Amino acid sequence: MRVSVFGLGHVGLLSAACLTRAGHTVIGTDPEPQRAALAGIGRFLLLDPGLKRLITEAASSGRFRTTLDPRSAVLESDATLICVATPSNANGSLNLRDLDAVCIQIGTALAVKKDYHLVVVHSAVLPGTVEGRLTLLIEQHSDRQAGHHFGVCMNPVLSGDWSEGQDLDNPNPIVIGELDTRSGDSAQQLYKTPNTTVVRTSIQTAEMLNYVSKAFHAVRVTFANEIGDLCAAHGIDGHNVMEHSCLDQRSNLSPAYLRPGFAFDGPCYPKDLRALVYRAKEQDVDCPLLSAALLSNQKQVSHAIELVERTHRSRIGILGFDFKAGSTDIRENPIVRLAETLVGKGYEVRIFHENVGETRQDDTTSFFLDSGLPHIAKLLSPSLEEVLGESEVVVIANGENAARNVSDLLLGDRILIDLAGVSREVPTSLPKHL
Ligand SMILES: NC(=O)c1ccc[n+]([C@@H]2O[C@H](COP(=O)([O-])OP(=O)(O)OC[C@H]3O[C@@H](n4cnc5c(N)ncnc54)[C@H](O)[C@@H]3O)[C@@H](O)[C@H]2O)c1
């Protein structure tokens, strides 16, 4: 393909070099004449010798050149990759000035272009920006229609993919958020190299993925640093602790704990986190992330209550009673807190619990219920059909098997609030009528 790259900073230059290496013909453009000129001859101040070699190779390949004229860059290419900066404003919001300017330039050029053109946004933007702002700007200035005259994709820069240059021979999967299939098919052509896996998704998902990647990095580094500080206060080797912790792939590094769902709880997590945060205070060690985890967890229960309140219905069925599927220990159970609050607010609550009644003699759940929570015990039912039949709103609170096909069993205008994400309903929006 013939590709124009707008913005020859760190990301743009590396992208231009990778696209050239993949066999495409690339025109880079940047309003800074010196930047464009230096990129064109492969001379650029880059500390990494591998990247420097890649850019020099691109410049001497005969398939990479630069121009100061954005119009000709668009007209002489089939696709445009936007790599301009999106810095922070003083209040933390994104400054989209350069991005807007580029979209106006692309739109103005497309106004006189007959052929289909693909626009790929590589700059970091928040969900909704590409479709709700940038595409509209291009449409307004080109008098052309997105999805018809031109295609639009979002290709976020993720850690370890080719535009981060970490391992160009074995990059992580490339994510393409596509406006439509034609846009995605065209964008896929850009990354057609032997070792590259391409994942196709919606534009908003791709926009979000950039921030998830950055936020997750930030949280992990902060977590490790807070643990390091706590260890140091105890004279323990924090590196050693984290190395041991990372050996546990089944729990500590498992993707199972990286799915949105309901609050964490159970017999150990809150208790032990509280103890650690208390110890940090005693040692005068500041651990804002660890302290915030407890607050954030409480918010999950408040949020679930808000979702139920917004339905304006009174009969509520809760599916999944244990804090995680298959567990029988209900100490510090967030579902108990949810049910108690709803009962206190006057809702009629029924809770589906598979084993209730059958193994009452030796079931741990029943033991805890009978000894401390008789008001909850009387809400339980062993019949899924009964709970579904009596409820106007059904809340899935954990990933129990019985809850998995519930959306198919719901009749009439019952509302499903899927906190566990097993039916892939989105619990944060207003609940959907089924
Ligand atoms: N630098 C990184 O490591 C990194 C990593 C991941 C994501 N990103 C994202 O990638 C994007 C680009 O970042 P960067 O670090 O390469 O930025 P940068 O500041 O290094 O480069 C941006 C370039 O765009 C040029 N530019 C400005 N207006 C232009 C226009 N109208 N037409 C053409 N070029 C124009 C600037 O002159 C500059 O050379 C940002 O959204 C950033 O958040 C960067």
Tab-separated table of C-alpha atoms and ligand atoms in Angstrom:
chain	number	residue	atom	x	y	z
A	1	MET	CA	0.000	0.000	0.000
A	2	ARG	CA	0.992	3.649	-0.303
A	3	VAL	CA	0.776	5.086	3.204
A	4	SER	CA	1.067	8.654	4.437
A	5	VAL	CA	2.184	9.145	8.050
A	6	PHE	CA	1.166	12.409	9.735
A	7	GLY	CA	3.570	13.344	12.535
A	8	LEU	CA	7.199	12.218	12.514
A	9	GLY	CA	7.823	12.157	16.252
A	10	HIS	CA	8.741	9.029	18.172
A	11	VAL	CA	5.670	6.978	17.220
A	12	GLY	CA	5.276	8.323	13.669
A	13	LEU	CA	8.886	7.817	12.683
A	14	LEU	CA	9.027	4.314	14.060
A	15	SER	CA	5.688	3.472	12.411
A	16	ALA	CA	6.927	4.848	9.091
A	17	ALA	CA	10.065	2.716	9.371
A	18	CYS	CA	8.071	-0.427	10.253
A	19	LEU	CA	5.614	0.129	7.399
A	20	THR	CA	8.534	0.574	4.982
A	21	ARG	CA	10.159	-2.571	6.304
A	22	ALA	CA	6.852	-4.426	5.746
A	23	GLY	CA	7.022	-3.491	2.049
A	24	HIS	CA	4.750	-0.437	1.893
A	25	THR	CA	5.654	2.846	0.228
A	26	VAL	CA	5.564	5.599	2.856
A	27	ILE	CA	5.314	9.396	2.727
A	28	GLY	CA	5.909	11.068	6.077
A	29	THR	CA	4.745	14.596	6.768
A	30	ASP	CA	5.417	16.959	9.653
A	31	PRO	CA	5.106	20.780	9.804
A	32	GLU	CA	8.537	21.048	11.422
A	33	PRO	CA	10.856	21.312	8.402
A	34	GLN	CA	13.914	20.114	10.254
A	35	ARG	CA	12.137	17.035	11.588
A	36	ALA	CA	10.818	16.136	8.144
A	37	ALA	CA	14.201	16.724	6.513
A	38	LEU	CA	16.163	14.681	9.060
A	39	ALA	CA	13.639	11.823	8.949
A	40	GLY	CA	13.884	11.787	5.153
A	41	ILE	CA	17.602	11.071	5.249
A	42	GLY	CA	17.386	8.698	8.211
A	43	ARG	CA	19.231	11.020	10.586
A	44	PHE	CA	17.440	11.275	13.860
A	45	LEU	CA	18.492	11.371	17.439
A	46	LEU	CA	17.370	8.020	18.790
A	47	LEU	CA	19.190	6.338	21.605
A	48	ASP	CA	18.194	2.791	20.705
A	49	PRO	CA	20.647	1.541	18.038
A	50	GLY	CA	18.088	-1.007	16.729
A	51	LEU	CA	15.542	1.727	16.036
A	52	LYS	CA	18.206	3.963	14.520
A	53	ARG	CA	19.172	1.176	12.098
A	54	LEU	CA	15.513	0.561	11.208
A	55	ILE	CA	14.956	4.223	10.331
A	56	THR	CA	18.205	4.459	8.368
A	57	GLU	CA	17.202	1.360	6.412
A	58	ALA	CA	13.781	2.872	5.662
A	59	ALA	CA	15.368	6.119	4.452
A	60	SER	CA	17.768	4.288	2.136
A	61	SER	CA	15.130	1.817	0.841
A	62	GLY	CA	13.773	4.227	-1.756
A	63	ARG	CA	10.244	3.598	-0.406
A	64	PHE	CA	10.259	6.282	2.269
A	65	ARG	CA	10.263	9.999	1.698
A	66	THR	CA	9.000	13.079	3.489
A	67	THR	CA	7.052	16.138	2.449
A	68	LEU	CA	5.935	19.390	4.051
A	69	ASP	CA	2.735	19.308	1.997
A	70	PRO	CA	-0.064	17.387	3.779
A	71	ARG	CA	-2.374	17.618	0.758
A	72	SER	CA	0.008	15.770	-1.553
A	73	ALA	CA	0.693	13.213	1.210
A	74	VAL	CA	-3.002	12.282	1.229
A	75	LEU	CA	-3.488	12.440	-2.525
A	76	GLU	CA	-0.447	10.278	-3.202
A	77	SER	CA	-1.381	7.544	-0.711
A	78	ASP	CA	-4.133	4.953	-0.171
A	79	ALA	CA	-4.088	5.197	3.601
A	80	THR	CA	-3.106	7.768	6.237
A	81	LEU	CA	-1.731	6.909	9.679
A	82	ILE	CA	-2.189	9.754	12.180
A	83	CYS	CA	0.628	9.901	14.753
A	84	VAL	CA	0.488	13.451	16.134
A	85	ALA	CA	0.834	14.173	19.842
A	86	THR	CA	-2.150	14.351	22.192
A	87	PRO	CA	-0.590	16.029	25.248
A	88	SER	CA	-2.271	16.890	28.541
A	89	ASN	CA	-3.959	20.200	29.218
A	90	ALA	CA	-3.318	21.761	32.630
A	91	ASN	CA	-6.468	20.078	34.019
A	92	GLY	CA	-5.497	16.612	32.744
A	93	SER	CA	-7.821	16.562	29.746
A	94	LEU	CA	-6.409	15.720	26.323
A	95	ASN	CA	-5.280	18.501	24.026
A	96	LEU	CA	-6.639	17.546	20.604
A	97	ARG	CA	-5.494	20.684	18.775
A	98	ASP	CA	-2.969	18.940	16.481
A	99	LEU	CA	-5.300	16.012	15.888
A	100	ASP	CA	-8.152	18.333	14.856
A	101	ALA	CA	-5.799	20.225	12.544
A	102	VAL	CA	-4.670	16.993	10.882
A	103	CYS	CA	-8.270	15.833	10.340
A	104	ILE	CA	-9.105	19.181	8.718
A	105	GLN	CA	-6.052	18.779	6.445
A	106	ILE	CA	-7.042	15.212	5.543
A	107	GLY	CA	-10.676	16.232	4.934
A	108	THR	CA	-9.648	19.145	2.716
A	109	ALA	CA	-7.461	16.830	0.644
A	110	LEU	CA	-10.133	14.117	0.410
A	111	ALA	CA	-12.564	16.690	-1.012
A	112	VAL	CA	-10.696	16.404	-4.326
A	113	LYS	CA	-9.851	12.711	-4.146
A	114	LYS	CA	-12.039	10.261	-6.049
A	115	ASP	CA	-10.615	6.990	-4.749
A	116	TYR	CA	-11.423	5.334	-1.433
A	117	HIS	CA	-8.984	6.358	1.316
A	118	LEU	CA	-8.355	4.784	4.695
A	119	VAL	CA	-7.682	6.923	7.784
A	120	VAL	CA	-6.083	5.143	10.757
A	121	VAL	CA	-5.742	6.973	14.072
A	122	HIS	CA	-2.617	5.853	15.901
A	123	SER	CA	-2.537	8.738	18.418
A	124	ALA	CA	-3.942	8.059	21.885
A	125	VAL	CA	-7.539	9.270	22.193
A	126	LEU	CA	-10.314	8.546	24.681
A	127	PRO	CA	-13.338	6.410	23.693
A	128	GLY	CA	-15.773	8.250	21.457
A	129	THR	CA	-13.203	10.663	19.993
A	130	VAL	CA	-12.620	8.963	16.631
A	131	GLU	CA	-16.279	8.493	15.706
A	132	GLY	CA	-17.745	11.424	17.647
A	133	ARG	CA	-15.217	14.080	16.672
A	134	LEU	CA	-12.433	13.189	14.222
A	135	THR	CA	-14.575	11.369	11.644
A	136	LEU	CA	-17.102	14.218	11.704
A	137	LEU	CA	-14.325	16.768	11.115
A	138	ILE	CA	-13.084	14.808	8.084
A	139	GLU	CA	-16.644	14.491	6.751
A	140	GLN	CA	-17.324	18.220	7.200
A	141	HIS	CA	-14.158	19.290	5.382
A	142	SER	CA	-14.323	16.712	2.596
A	143	ASP	CA	-18.049	16.556	1.962
A	144	ARG	CA	-17.458	12.798	1.814
A	145	GLN	CA	-19.115	10.069	3.852
A	146	ALA	CA	-17.274	7.824	6.303
A	147	GLY	CA	-17.830	4.146	5.516
A	148	HIS	CA	-18.557	4.992	1.887
A	149	HIS	CA	-15.909	7.314	0.427
A	150	PHE	CA	-13.346	6.760	3.139
A	151	GLY	CA	-12.694	4.208	5.872
A	152	VAL	CA	-11.790	4.856	9.503
A	153	CYS	CA	-9.884	2.702	11.991
A	154	MET	CA	-8.296	3.104	15.402
A	155	ASN	CA	-4.991	1.326	15.926
A	156	PRO	CA	-3.776	1.999	19.485
A	157	VAL	CA	-0.093	1.939	20.391
A	158	LEU	CA	0.099	-0.921	22.874
A	159	SER	CA	3.075	-2.039	24.836
A	160	GLY	CA	5.162	-4.543	22.905
A	161	ASP	CA	3.522	-3.983	19.522
A	162	TRP	CA	5.560	-2.894	16.521
A	163	SER	CA	5.105	0.827	17.063
A	164	GLU	CA	6.676	0.496	20.509
A	165	GLY	CA	9.580	-1.228	18.769
A	166	GLN	CA	10.168	-3.686	21.601
A	167	ASP	CA	10.424	-6.841	19.491
A	168	LEU	CA	9.723	-6.138	15.869
A	169	ASP	CA	10.139	-9.767	14.829
A	170	ASN	CA	7.651	-11.027	17.408
A	171	PRO	CA	5.301	-8.184	18.210
A	172	ASN	CA	2.250	-8.506	20.426
A	173	PRO	CA	-1.075	-8.672	18.569
A	174	ILE	CA	-1.999	-5.513	16.666
A	175	VAL	CA	-5.471	-4.210	17.540
A	176	ILE	CA	-7.631	-2.677	14.834
A	177	GLY	CA	-10.859	-0.946	15.812
A	178	GLU	CA	-12.907	-0.660	12.652
A	179	LEU	CA	-15.769	1.551	11.516
A	180	ASP	CA	-16.858	-1.212	9.134
A	181	THR	CA	-15.485	-4.392	7.555
A	182	ARG	CA	-14.024	-2.626	4.552
A	183	SER	CA	-12.072	-0.229	6.781
A	184	GLY	CA	-10.786	-3.140	8.873
A	185	ASP	CA	-9.841	-5.206	5.806
A	186	SER	CA	-7.842	-2.273	4.409
A	187	ALA	CA	-6.118	-1.618	7.732
A	188	GLN	CA	-5.231	-5.284	8.055
A	189	GLN	CA	-3.236	-4.958	4.814
A	190	LEU	CA	-0.949	-2.501	6.590
A	191	TYR	CA	0.178	-5.061	9.139
A	192	LYS	CA	0.432	-8.113	6.911
A	193	THR	CA	3.764	-9.449	8.075
A	194	PRO	CA	4.479	-13.113	8.902
A	195	ASN	CA	4.629	-12.850	12.686
A	196	THR	CA	1.913	-10.303	13.261
A	197	THR	CA	-1.456	-11.313	14.679
A	198	VAL	CA	-4.216	-8.815	14.046
A	199	VAL	CA	-7.214	-8.551	16.387
A	200	ARG	CA	-10.284	-6.765	14.988
A	201	THR	CA	-12.787	-5.008	17.197
A	202	SER	CA	-14.917	-1.854	17.544
A	203	ILE	CA	-13.324	1.599	17.456
A	204	GLN	CA	-14.351	2.366	21.042
A	205	THR	CA	-12.818	-0.876	22.325
A	206	ALA	CA	-9.558	-0.048	20.532
A	207	GLU	CA	-9.574	3.502	21.933
A	208	MET	CA	-10.111	2.119	25.447
A	209	LEU	CA	-7.405	-0.525	25.097
A	210	ASN	CA	-4.678	2.105	24.912
A	211	TYR	CA	-5.741	3.510	28.280
A	212	VAL	CA	-6.203	0.071	29.822
A	213	SER	CA	-2.669	-0.798	28.806
A	214	LYS	CA	-1.203	2.395	30.284
A	215	ALA	CA	-3.352	2.308	33.450
A	216	PHE	CA	-2.551	-1.343	34.089
A	217	HIS	CA	1.166	-0.641	33.793
A	218	ALA	CA	0.831	2.293	36.173
A	219	VAL	CA	-1.147	0.287	38.739
A	220	ARG	CA	1.262	-2.659	38.642
A	221	VAL	CA	4.326	-0.452	39.069
A	222	THR	CA	2.633	1.468	41.888
A	223	PHE	CA	1.573	-1.776	43.581
A	224	ALA	CA	5.099	-3.177	43.421
A	225	ASN	CA	6.513	0.107	44.746
A	226	GLU	CA	4.100	0.216	47.693
A	227	ILE	CA	4.941	-3.393	48.551
A	228	GLY	CA	8.631	-2.486	48.205
A	229	ASP	CA	8.202	0.444	50.631
A	230	LEU	CA	6.355	-1.756	53.133
A	231	CYS	CA	8.993	-4.473	52.857
A	232	ALA	CA	11.770	-1.921	53.339
A	233	ALA	CA	10.082	-0.679	56.519
A	234	HIS	CA	10.232	-4.255	57.824
A	235	GLY	CA	13.812	-4.920	56.668
A	236	ILE	CA	12.502	-7.446	54.118
A	237	ASP	CA	13.892	-7.673	50.581
A	238	GLY	CA	10.977	-6.419	48.448
A	239	HIS	CA	12.528	-7.717	45.213
A	240	ASN	CA	12.676	-11.174	46.687
A	241	VAL	CA	9.036	-10.961	47.856
A	242	MET	CA	7.768	-9.870	44.445
A	243	GLU	CA	9.838	-12.517	42.646
A	244	HIS	CA	8.212	-15.217	44.773
A	245	SER	CA	4.805	-13.644	44.304
A	246	CYS	CA	5.212	-13.663	40.510
A	247	LEU	CA	5.885	-17.424	40.546
A	248	ASP	CA	2.186	-17.962	41.264
A	249	GLN	CA	0.769	-17.845	37.748
A	250	ARG	CA	-2.493	-19.534	38.758
A	251	SER	CA	-3.582	-16.856	41.152
A	252	ASN	CA	-1.332	-13.786	41.383
A	253	LEU	CA	-0.723	-13.377	37.644
A	254	SER	CA	-3.885	-15.053	36.432
A	255	PRO	CA	-6.205	-13.436	33.852
A	256	ALA	CA	-9.067	-14.833	35.983
A	257	TYR	CA	-8.666	-11.837	38.310
A	258	LEU	CA	-8.634	-9.356	35.456
A	259	ARG	CA	-12.295	-9.575	34.484
A	260	PRO	CA	-14.714	-6.880	35.543
A	261	GLY	CA	-17.218	-8.349	37.989
A	262	PHE	CA	-18.645	-7.743	41.426
A	263	ALA	CA	-16.773	-6.791	44.623
A	264	PHE	CA	-13.995	-8.975	45.984
A	265	ASP	CA	-14.629	-10.327	49.442
A	266	GLY	CA	-14.640	-13.554	51.332
A	267	PRO	CA	-12.903	-14.734	54.447
A	268	CYS	CA	-9.400	-13.403	53.650
A	269	TYR	CA	-9.133	-10.597	51.099
A	270	PRO	CA	-10.700	-7.649	52.991
A	271	LYS	CA	-9.424	-8.820	56.368
A	272	ASP	CA	-5.836	-9.192	55.204
A	273	LEU	CA	-5.839	-6.016	53.149
A	274	ARG	CA	-7.173	-4.078	56.145
A	275	ALA	CA	-4.426	-5.548	58.329
A	276	LEU	CA	-1.720	-4.631	55.822
A	277	VAL	CA	-3.008	-1.061	55.429
A	278	TYR	CA	-3.155	-0.728	59.230
A	279	ARG	CA	0.422	-1.993	59.535
A	280	ALA	CA	1.515	0.529	56.871
A	281	LYS	CA	-0.011	3.325	58.980
A	282	GLU	CA	1.782	2.047	62.071
A	283	GLN	CA	5.064	2.117	60.167
A	284	ASP	CA	4.344	5.594	58.690
A	285	VAL	CA	4.451	4.121	55.202
A	286	ASP	CA	2.082	5.770	52.759
A	287	CYS	CA	0.239	3.183	50.610
A	288	PRO	CA	-2.509	5.125	48.805
A	289	LEU	CA	-3.151	2.420	46.213
A	290	LEU	CA	-3.680	-0.362	48.760
A	291	SER	CA	-5.940	1.867	50.885
A	292	ALA	CA	-7.936	2.887	47.800
A	293	ALA	CA	-8.603	-0.761	46.925
A	294	LEU	CA	-10.819	-1.137	49.996
A	295	LEU	CA	-12.764	2.030	49.199
A	296	SER	CA	-13.127	1.080	45.562
A	297	ASN	CA	-14.458	-2.323	46.585
A	298	GLN	CA	-17.160	-0.762	48.748
A	299	LYS	CA	-18.143	1.354	45.727
A	300	GLN	CA	-18.948	-1.834	43.794
A	301	VAL	CA	-21.713	-2.703	46.274
A	302	SER	CA	-23.084	0.876	46.264
A	303	HIS	CA	-23.037	0.818	42.474
A	304	ALA	CA	-25.011	-2.455	42.378
A	305	ILE	CA	-27.624	-0.926	44.709
A	306	GLU	CA	-27.882	2.149	42.462
A	307	LEU	CA	-28.441	-0.070	39.418
A	308	VAL	CA	-31.311	-1.854	41.185
A	309	GLU	CA	-32.827	1.465	42.335
A	310	ARG	CA	-32.746	2.837	38.796
A	311	THR	CA	-35.037	0.028	37.609
A	312	HIS	CA	-37.914	1.322	39.821
A	313	ARG	CA	-39.041	-2.293	40.372
A	314	SER	CA	-39.549	-3.895	43.762
A	315	ARG	CA	-39.134	-7.669	43.376
A	316	ILE	CA	-35.460	-8.576	43.077
A	317	GLY	CA	-33.948	-11.999	42.457
A	318	ILE	CA	-30.249	-12.502	43.154
A	319	LEU	CA	-28.416	-15.387	41.482
A	320	GLY	CA	-25.174	-16.604	42.956
A	321	PHE	CA	-24.773	-16.354	46.660
A	322	ASP	CA	-21.150	-17.221	47.284
A	323	PHE	CA	-18.592	-14.469	46.877
A	324	LYS	CA	-17.057	-16.580	44.139
A	325	ALA	CA	-18.637	-19.449	42.271
A	326	GLY	CA	-18.242	-22.781	44.056
A	327	SER	CA	-17.184	-21.367	47.446
A	328	THR	CA	-19.243	-22.123	50.532
A	329	ASP	CA	-17.768	-19.559	52.892
A	330	ILE	CA	-19.940	-16.470	53.116
A	331	ARG	CA	-17.990	-14.383	55.609
A	332	GLU	CA	-17.800	-10.716	54.514
A	333	ASN	CA	-19.932	-11.627	51.530
A	334	PRO	CA	-20.786	-8.596	49.324
A	335	ILE	CA	-23.945	-10.327	48.132
A	336	VAL	CA	-25.152	-10.494	51.733
A	337	ARG	CA	-24.471	-6.746	52.021
A	338	LEU	CA	-26.343	-6.139	48.773
A	339	ALA	CA	-29.325	-8.222	49.917
A	340	GLU	CA	-29.383	-6.669	53.394
A	341	THR	CA	-29.372	-3.144	51.986
A	342	LEU	CA	-32.110	-3.922	49.487
A	343	VAL	CA	-34.294	-5.552	52.172
A	344	GLY	CA	-33.672	-2.530	54.406
A	345	LYS	CA	-34.852	-0.250	51.601
A	346	GLY	CA	-38.097	-2.216	51.297
A	347	TYR	CA	-37.370	-4.443	48.305
A	348	GLU	CA	-38.688	-8.016	48.183
A	349	VAL	CA	-35.550	-10.101	47.706
A	350	ARG	CA	-35.158	-13.785	46.781
A	351	ILE	CA	-31.742	-15.386	46.460
A	352	PHE	CA	-31.065	-18.495	44.409
A	353	HIS	CA	-28.687	-20.864	46.180
A	354	GLU	CA	-28.362	-24.287	44.605
A	355	ASN	CA	-27.554	-26.338	47.695
A	356	VAL	CA	-29.871	-24.846	50.255
A	357	GLY	CA	-32.070	-27.402	51.961
A	358	GLU	CA	-30.260	-30.464	50.614
A	359	THR	CA	-27.005	-30.453	52.518
A	360	ARG	CA	-28.114	-28.256	55.355
A	361	GLN	CA	-26.536	-30.424	58.026
A	362	ASP	CA	-22.960	-30.159	56.824
A	363	ASP	CA	-23.008	-27.246	54.384
A	364	THR	CA	-20.705	-24.429	55.586
A	365	THR	CA	-22.904	-21.788	53.972
A	366	SER	CA	-25.897	-23.042	55.937
A	367	PHE	CA	-23.834	-23.095	59.112
A	368	PHE	CA	-22.937	-19.432	58.758
A	369	LEU	CA	-26.479	-18.542	57.758
A	370	ASP	CA	-28.126	-20.390	60.623
A	371	SER	CA	-25.711	-19.037	63.203
A	372	GLY	CA	-25.465	-15.415	62.176
A	373	LEU	CA	-27.678	-14.505	59.253
A	374	PRO	CA	-31.157	-16.030	59.755
A	375	HIS	CA	-32.710	-12.978	58.055
A	376	ILE	CA	-30.754	-13.882	54.897
A	377	ALA	CA	-31.411	-17.644	55.222
A	378	LYS	CA	-35.127	-17.095	54.818
A	379	LEU	CA	-34.594	-15.330	51.461
A	380	LEU	CA	-32.882	-18.363	49.908
A	381	SER	CA	-34.494	-20.675	47.408
A	382	PRO	CA	-33.023	-23.803	45.794
A	383	SER	CA	-35.180	-23.314	42.683
A	384	LEU	CA	-33.832	-21.118	39.898
A	385	GLU	CA	-37.219	-21.169	38.132
A	386	GLU	CA	-38.981	-20.006	41.286
A	387	VAL	CA	-36.584	-17.075	41.820
A	388	LEU	CA	-36.793	-16.066	38.146
A	389	GLY	CA	-40.583	-16.410	38.156
A	390	GLU	CA	-41.036	-14.194	41.223
A	391	SER	CA	-38.597	-11.441	40.244
A	392	GLU	CA	-38.987	-8.307	38.168
A	393	VAL	CA	-35.237	-7.654	38.282
A	394	VAL	CA	-32.646	-10.434	38.169
A	395	VAL	CA	-29.146	-9.694	39.486
A	396	ILE	CA	-26.336	-12.082	38.549
A	397	ALA	CA	-23.824	-11.699	41.351
A	398	ASN	CA	-21.271	-14.383	40.547
A	399	GLY	CA	-20.240	-16.684	37.731
A	400	GLU	CA	-22.136	-19.792	38.886
A	401	ASN	CA	-23.021	-22.170	36.087
A	402	ALA	CA	-26.734	-21.805	36.718
A	403	ALA	CA	-26.523	-18.085	35.937
A	404	ARG	CA	-24.838	-18.506	32.566
A	405	ASN	CA	-27.920	-19.021	30.402
A	406	VAL	CA	-30.290	-16.931	32.434
A	407	SER	CA	-30.810	-14.270	29.790
A	408	ASP	CA	-32.449	-16.986	27.632
A	409	LEU	CA	-34.765	-18.023	30.489
A	410	LEU	CA	-36.061	-14.556	31.320
A	411	LEU	CA	-39.591	-13.859	30.174
A	412	GLY	CA	-41.582	-10.668	29.595
A	413	ASP	CA	-40.064	-7.353	30.571
A	414	ARG	CA	-37.831	-8.643	33.343
A	415	ILE	CA	-34.606	-6.695	33.736
A	416	LEU	CA	-31.225	-8.356	33.951
A	417	ILE	CA	-28.353	-6.767	35.864
A	418	ASP	CA	-25.310	-8.894	35.207
A	419	LEU	CA	-22.664	-7.850	37.758
A	420	ALA	CA	-20.529	-10.913	37.041
A	421	GLY	CA	-20.451	-10.389	33.286
A	422	VAL	CA	-21.424	-13.997	32.551
A	423	SER	CA	-24.140	-13.079	30.055
A	424	ARG	CA	-21.985	-10.245	28.680
A	425	GLU	CA	-24.615	-7.668	29.526
A	426	VAL	CA	-23.028	-4.338	30.446
A	427	PRO	CA	-24.038	-3.576	34.050
A	428	THR	CA	-22.875	0.015	34.071
A	429	SER	CA	-25.450	1.314	31.636
A	430	LEU	CA	-29.124	1.472	32.437
A	431	PRO	CA	-30.360	-2.110	32.672
A	432	LYS	CA	-31.848	-3.436	29.467
A	433	HIS	CA	-35.401	-4.733	29.089
A	434	LEU	CA	-35.259	-8.242	27.733
B	1	LIG	N1	6.032	8.289	22.626
B	1	LIG	C1	5.564	7.123	23.031
B	1	LIG	O1	6.317	6.271	23.537
B	1	LIG	C2	4.102	6.767	22.880
B	1	LIG	C3	3.677	5.509	23.287
B	1	LIG	C4	2.362	5.163	23.117
B	1	LIG	C5	1.472	6.065	22.555
B	1	LIG	N2	1.890	7.306	22.172
B	1	LIG	C6	0.926	8.215	21.562
B	1	LIG	O2	1.267	8.429	20.189
B	1	LIG	C7	0.984	9.778	19.814
B	1	LIG	C8	2.230	10.435	19.256
B	1	LIG	O3	3.197	10.513	20.282
B	1	LIG	P1	4.710	10.941	19.979
B	1	LIG	O4	5.444	10.672	21.258
B	1	LIG	O5	5.198	10.330	18.734
B	1	LIG	O6	4.545	12.537	19.760
B	1	LIG	P2	5.696	13.568	19.357
B	1	LIG	O7	5.418	14.845	20.071
B	1	LIG	O8	7.049	12.930	19.524
B	1	LIG	O9	5.478	13.760	17.797
B	1	LIG	C9	4.354	14.389	17.254
B	1	LIG	C10	4.756	14.983	15.918
B	1	LIG	O10	3.581	15.432	15.248
B	1	LIG	C11	3.956	16.602	14.538
B	1	LIG	N3	2.749	17.346	14.117
B	1	LIG	C12	2.054	18.289	14.781
B	1	LIG	N4	1.057	18.754	13.999
B	1	LIG	C13	1.125	18.083	12.822
B	1	LIG	C14	0.382	18.122	11.618
B	1	LIG	N5	-0.659	18.946	11.455
B	1	LIG	N6	0.730	17.283	10.620
B	1	LIG	C15	1.751	16.445	10.743
B	1	LIG	N7	2.512	16.374	11.865
B	1	LIG	C16	2.192	17.167	12.898
B	1	LIG	C17	4.868	17.348	15.490
B	1	LIG	O11	5.632	18.330	14.816
B	1	LIG	C18	5.704	16.197	16.023
B	1	LIG	O12	6.855	15.966	15.237
B	1	LIG	C19	0.419	10.441	21.065
B	1	LIG	O13	-0.993	10.401	21.055
B	1	LIG	C20	0.939	9.592	22.197
B	1	LIG	O14	0.118	9.652	23.342
B	1	LIG	C21	3.184	7.664	22.319
